[in-house]
Amino acid sequence: MIKIAAILGACSLALSGCGTALTVLQNDEDAARSLRKQKTYCQSIPRVYSGLAYDFCILNASPDPTGVLVPFVLLDLTLSGVADTVCLPYTLYRQAADGNIGIYWRTGRG
């Protein structure tokens, strides 16, 4: 029973930091706020493969003085690639309907 709880806890922790979960499951403003907090230089990210774009924007942010973030982002690139492929039908529709996720402006189109 404890092993199952530990596995579920690890999975939920991994998903909470997953770029795909942050961009597909949250609203646009929350995803944009998260990237602004990281001081990224990206202006917007596409909805198609948004988890990968999110991770690349994290890597293209102001340097992390501790350097701890980079290994987790590199691992998340792989996981986000798989999750983004699964979400592709939904994100293709959202890209056509709403455009990119704007990071430094309120609307998705810009």
PDB file of C-alpha atoms in Angstrom:
ATOM      1  CA  MET A   1       0.000   0.000   0.000  1.00  0.00           C
ATOM      2  CA  ILE A   2       2.815   2.405   0.841  1.00  0.00           C
ATOM      3  CA  LYS A   3       4.546   1.605  -2.471  1.00  0.00           C
ATOM      4  CA  ILE A   4       1.402   2.494  -4.409  1.00  0.00           C
ATOM      5  CA  ALA A   5       1.094   5.794  -2.534  1.00  0.00           C
ATOM      6  CA  ALA A   6       4.755   6.569  -3.230  1.00  0.00           C
ATOM      7  CA  ILE A   7       4.332   5.790  -6.932  1.00  0.00           C
ATOM      8  CA  LEU A   8       1.187   7.918  -7.179  1.00  0.00           C
ATOM      9  CA  GLY A   9       2.927  10.742  -5.323  1.00  0.00           C
ATOM     10  CA  ALA A  10       5.923  10.590  -7.664  1.00  0.00           C
ATOM     11  CA  CYS A  11       3.642  10.573 -10.723  1.00  0.00           C
ATOM     12  CA  SER A  12       1.664  13.576  -9.513  1.00  0.00           C
ATOM     13  CA  LEU A  13       4.868  15.449  -8.718  1.00  0.00           C
ATOM     14  CA  ALA A  14       6.235  14.668 -12.183  1.00  0.00           C
ATOM     15  CA  LEU A  15       3.022  15.814 -13.843  1.00  0.00           C
ATOM     16  CA  SER A  16       2.926  19.040 -11.863  1.00  0.00           C
ATOM     17  CA  GLY A  17       6.182  20.091 -13.497  1.00  0.00           C
ATOM     18  CA  CYS A  18       5.446  18.649 -16.932  1.00  0.00           C
ATOM     19  CA  GLY A  19       5.424  21.310 -19.646  1.00  0.00           C
ATOM     20  CA  THR A  20       2.496  19.650 -21.400  1.00  0.00           C
ATOM     21  CA  ALA A  21       0.395  19.535 -18.245  1.00  0.00           C
ATOM     22  CA  LEU A  22       1.184  23.187 -17.543  1.00  0.00           C
ATOM     23  CA  THR A  23       0.195  24.353 -21.028  1.00  0.00           C
ATOM     24  CA  VAL A  24      -2.653  22.005 -21.967  1.00  0.00           C
ATOM     25  CA  LEU A  25      -4.420  21.450 -18.655  1.00  0.00           C
ATOM     26  CA  GLN A  26      -4.099  24.980 -17.225  1.00  0.00           C
ATOM     27  CA  ASN A  27      -5.551  28.134 -18.649  1.00  0.00           C
ATOM     28  CA  ASP A  28      -3.372  30.329 -20.850  1.00  0.00           C
ATOM     29  CA  GLU A  29      -2.754  33.032 -18.244  1.00  0.00           C
ATOM     30  CA  ASP A  30      -1.423  30.525 -15.698  1.00  0.00           C
ATOM     31  CA  ALA A  31       0.985  29.032 -18.237  1.00  0.00           C
ATOM     32  CA  ALA A  32       2.114  32.518 -19.301  1.00  0.00           C
ATOM     33  CA  ARG A  33       2.538  33.618 -15.671  1.00  0.00           C
ATOM     34  CA  SER A  34       4.713  30.592 -15.000  1.00  0.00           C
ATOM     35  CA  LEU A  35       6.995  31.451 -17.923  1.00  0.00           C
ATOM     36  CA  ARG A  36       7.154  35.132 -16.946  1.00  0.00           C
ATOM     37  CA  LYS A  37       8.179  34.056 -13.450  1.00  0.00           C
ATOM     38  CA  GLN A  38      11.089  32.138 -14.981  1.00  0.00           C
ATOM     39  CA  LYS A  39      12.080  35.351 -16.853  1.00  0.00           C
ATOM     40  CA  THR A  40      11.998  33.670 -20.248  1.00  0.00           C
ATOM     41  CA  TYR A  41      12.901  35.527 -23.419  1.00  0.00           C
ATOM     42  CA  CYS A  42      10.094  33.813 -25.401  1.00  0.00           C
ATOM     43  CA  GLN A  43       7.240  36.066 -26.480  1.00  0.00           C
ATOM     44  CA  SER A  44       4.732  33.268 -27.191  1.00  0.00           C
ATOM     45  CA  ILE A  45       4.555  29.515 -27.595  1.00  0.00           C
ATOM     46  CA  PRO A  46       2.507  27.468 -30.043  1.00  0.00           C
ATOM     47  CA  ARG A  47      -0.208  25.211 -28.683  1.00  0.00           C
ATOM     48  CA  VAL A  48       0.983  22.316 -30.874  1.00  0.00           C
ATOM     49  CA  TYR A  49       3.815  20.624 -28.948  1.00  0.00           C
ATOM     50  CA  SER A  50       3.406  23.321 -26.300  1.00  0.00           C
ATOM     51  CA  GLY A  51       5.105  21.194 -23.631  1.00  0.00           C
ATOM     52  CA  LEU A  52       8.307  21.055 -25.672  1.00  0.00           C
ATOM     53  CA  ALA A  53       8.058  24.770 -26.440  1.00  0.00           C
ATOM     54  CA  TYR A  54       7.519  25.479 -22.735  1.00  0.00           C
ATOM     55  CA  ASP A  55      10.649  23.509 -21.810  1.00  0.00           C
ATOM     56  CA  PHE A  56      12.733  25.227 -24.477  1.00  0.00           C
ATOM     57  CA  CYS A  57      11.519  28.586 -23.166  1.00  0.00           C
ATOM     58  CA  ILE A  58      12.632  27.553 -19.667  1.00  0.00           C
ATOM     59  CA  LEU A  59      16.055  26.724 -21.103  1.00  0.00           C
ATOM     60  CA  ASN A  60      16.005  30.108 -22.890  1.00  0.00           C
ATOM     61  CA  ALA A  61      15.408  32.016 -19.657  1.00  0.00           C
ATOM     62  CA  SER A  62      17.718  33.927 -17.363  1.00  0.00           C
ATOM     63  CA  PRO A  63      20.349  31.540 -16.007  1.00  0.00           C
ATOM     64  CA  ASP A  64      19.452  29.521 -12.931  1.00  0.00           C
ATOM     65  CA  PRO A  65      22.220  30.334 -10.427  1.00  0.00           C
ATOM     66  CA  THR A  66      21.956  26.894  -8.808  1.00  0.00           C
ATOM     67  CA  GLY A  67      21.981  24.932 -12.081  1.00  0.00           C
ATOM     68  CA  VAL A  68      19.559  22.415 -10.553  1.00  0.00           C
ATOM     69  CA  LEU A  69      16.761  23.129 -13.022  1.00  0.00           C
ATOM     70  CA  VAL A  70      18.514  21.992 -16.221  1.00  0.00           C
ATOM     71  CA  PRO A  71      18.561  18.185 -15.606  1.00  0.00           C
ATOM     72  CA  PHE A  72      14.845  18.211 -14.768  1.00  0.00           C
ATOM     73  CA  VAL A  73      14.009  20.223 -17.882  1.00  0.00           C
ATOM     74  CA  LEU A  74      16.038  17.847 -20.044  1.00  0.00           C
ATOM     75  CA  LEU A  75      14.132  14.886 -18.611  1.00  0.00           C
ATOM     76  CA  ASP A  76      10.855  16.721 -19.079  1.00  0.00           C
ATOM     77  CA  LEU A  77      11.660  17.318 -22.765  1.00  0.00           C
ATOM     78  CA  THR A  78      11.349  13.577 -23.364  1.00  0.00           C
ATOM     79  CA  LEU A  79       8.187  13.195 -21.312  1.00  0.00           C
ATOM     80  CA  SER A  80       6.599  16.280 -22.863  1.00  0.00           C
ATOM     81  CA  GLY A  81       7.344  15.021 -26.365  1.00  0.00           C
ATOM     82  CA  VAL A  82       5.373  11.861 -25.676  1.00  0.00           C
ATOM     83  CA  ALA A  83       2.528  13.687 -23.917  1.00  0.00           C
ATOM     84  CA  ASP A  84       2.354  16.356 -26.643  1.00  0.00           C
ATOM     85  CA  THR A  85       2.000  13.640 -29.283  1.00  0.00           C
ATOM     86  CA  VAL A  86      -0.917  12.103 -27.374  1.00  0.00           C
ATOM     87  CA  CYS A  87      -2.582  15.535 -27.082  1.00  0.00           C
ATOM     88  CA  LEU A  88      -1.974  16.432 -30.738  1.00  0.00           C
ATOM     89  CA  PRO A  89      -5.617  16.275 -31.970  1.00  0.00           C
ATOM     90  CA  TYR A  90      -6.740  18.638 -29.190  1.00  0.00           C
ATOM     91  CA  THR A  91      -3.813  21.044 -29.537  1.00  0.00           C
ATOM     92  CA  LEU A  92      -4.190  21.211 -33.332  1.00  0.00           C
ATOM     93  CA  TYR A  93      -7.805  22.269 -32.841  1.00  0.00           C
ATOM     94  CA  ARG A  94      -6.893  24.834 -30.159  1.00  0.00           C
ATOM     95  CA  GLN A  95      -4.060  26.231 -32.311  1.00  0.00           C
ATOM     96  CA  ALA A  96      -6.454  26.792 -35.206  1.00  0.00           C
ATOM     97  CA  ALA A  97      -9.140  28.286 -32.950  1.00  0.00           C
ATOM     98  CA  ASP A  98      -7.067  30.377 -30.520  1.00  0.00           C
ATOM     99  CA  GLY A  99      -3.549  30.817 -31.937  1.00  0.00           C
ATOM    100  CA  ASN A 100      -0.373  30.886 -29.859  1.00  0.00           C
ATOM    101  CA  ILE A 101      -0.218  31.267 -26.091  1.00  0.00           C
ATOM    102  CA  GLY A 102       1.020  34.805 -25.511  1.00  0.00           C
ATOM    103  CA  ILE A 103       3.471  35.205 -22.661  1.00  0.00           C
ATOM    104  CA  TYR A 104       3.822  38.974 -22.453  1.00  0.00           C
ATOM    105  CA  TRP A 105       0.312  39.976 -23.566  1.00  0.00           C
ATOM    106  CA  ARG A 106      -3.158  38.949 -22.488  1.00  0.00           C
ATOM    107  CA  THR A 107      -4.637  37.505 -25.671  1.00  0.00           C
ATOM    108  CA  GLY A 108      -3.445  34.409 -27.496  1.00  0.00           C
ATOM    109  CA  ARG A 109      -3.134  36.168 -30.834  1.00  0.00           C
ATOM    110  CA  GLY A 110      -0.570  38.833 -31.277  1.00  0.00           C
TER     111      GLY A 110
END
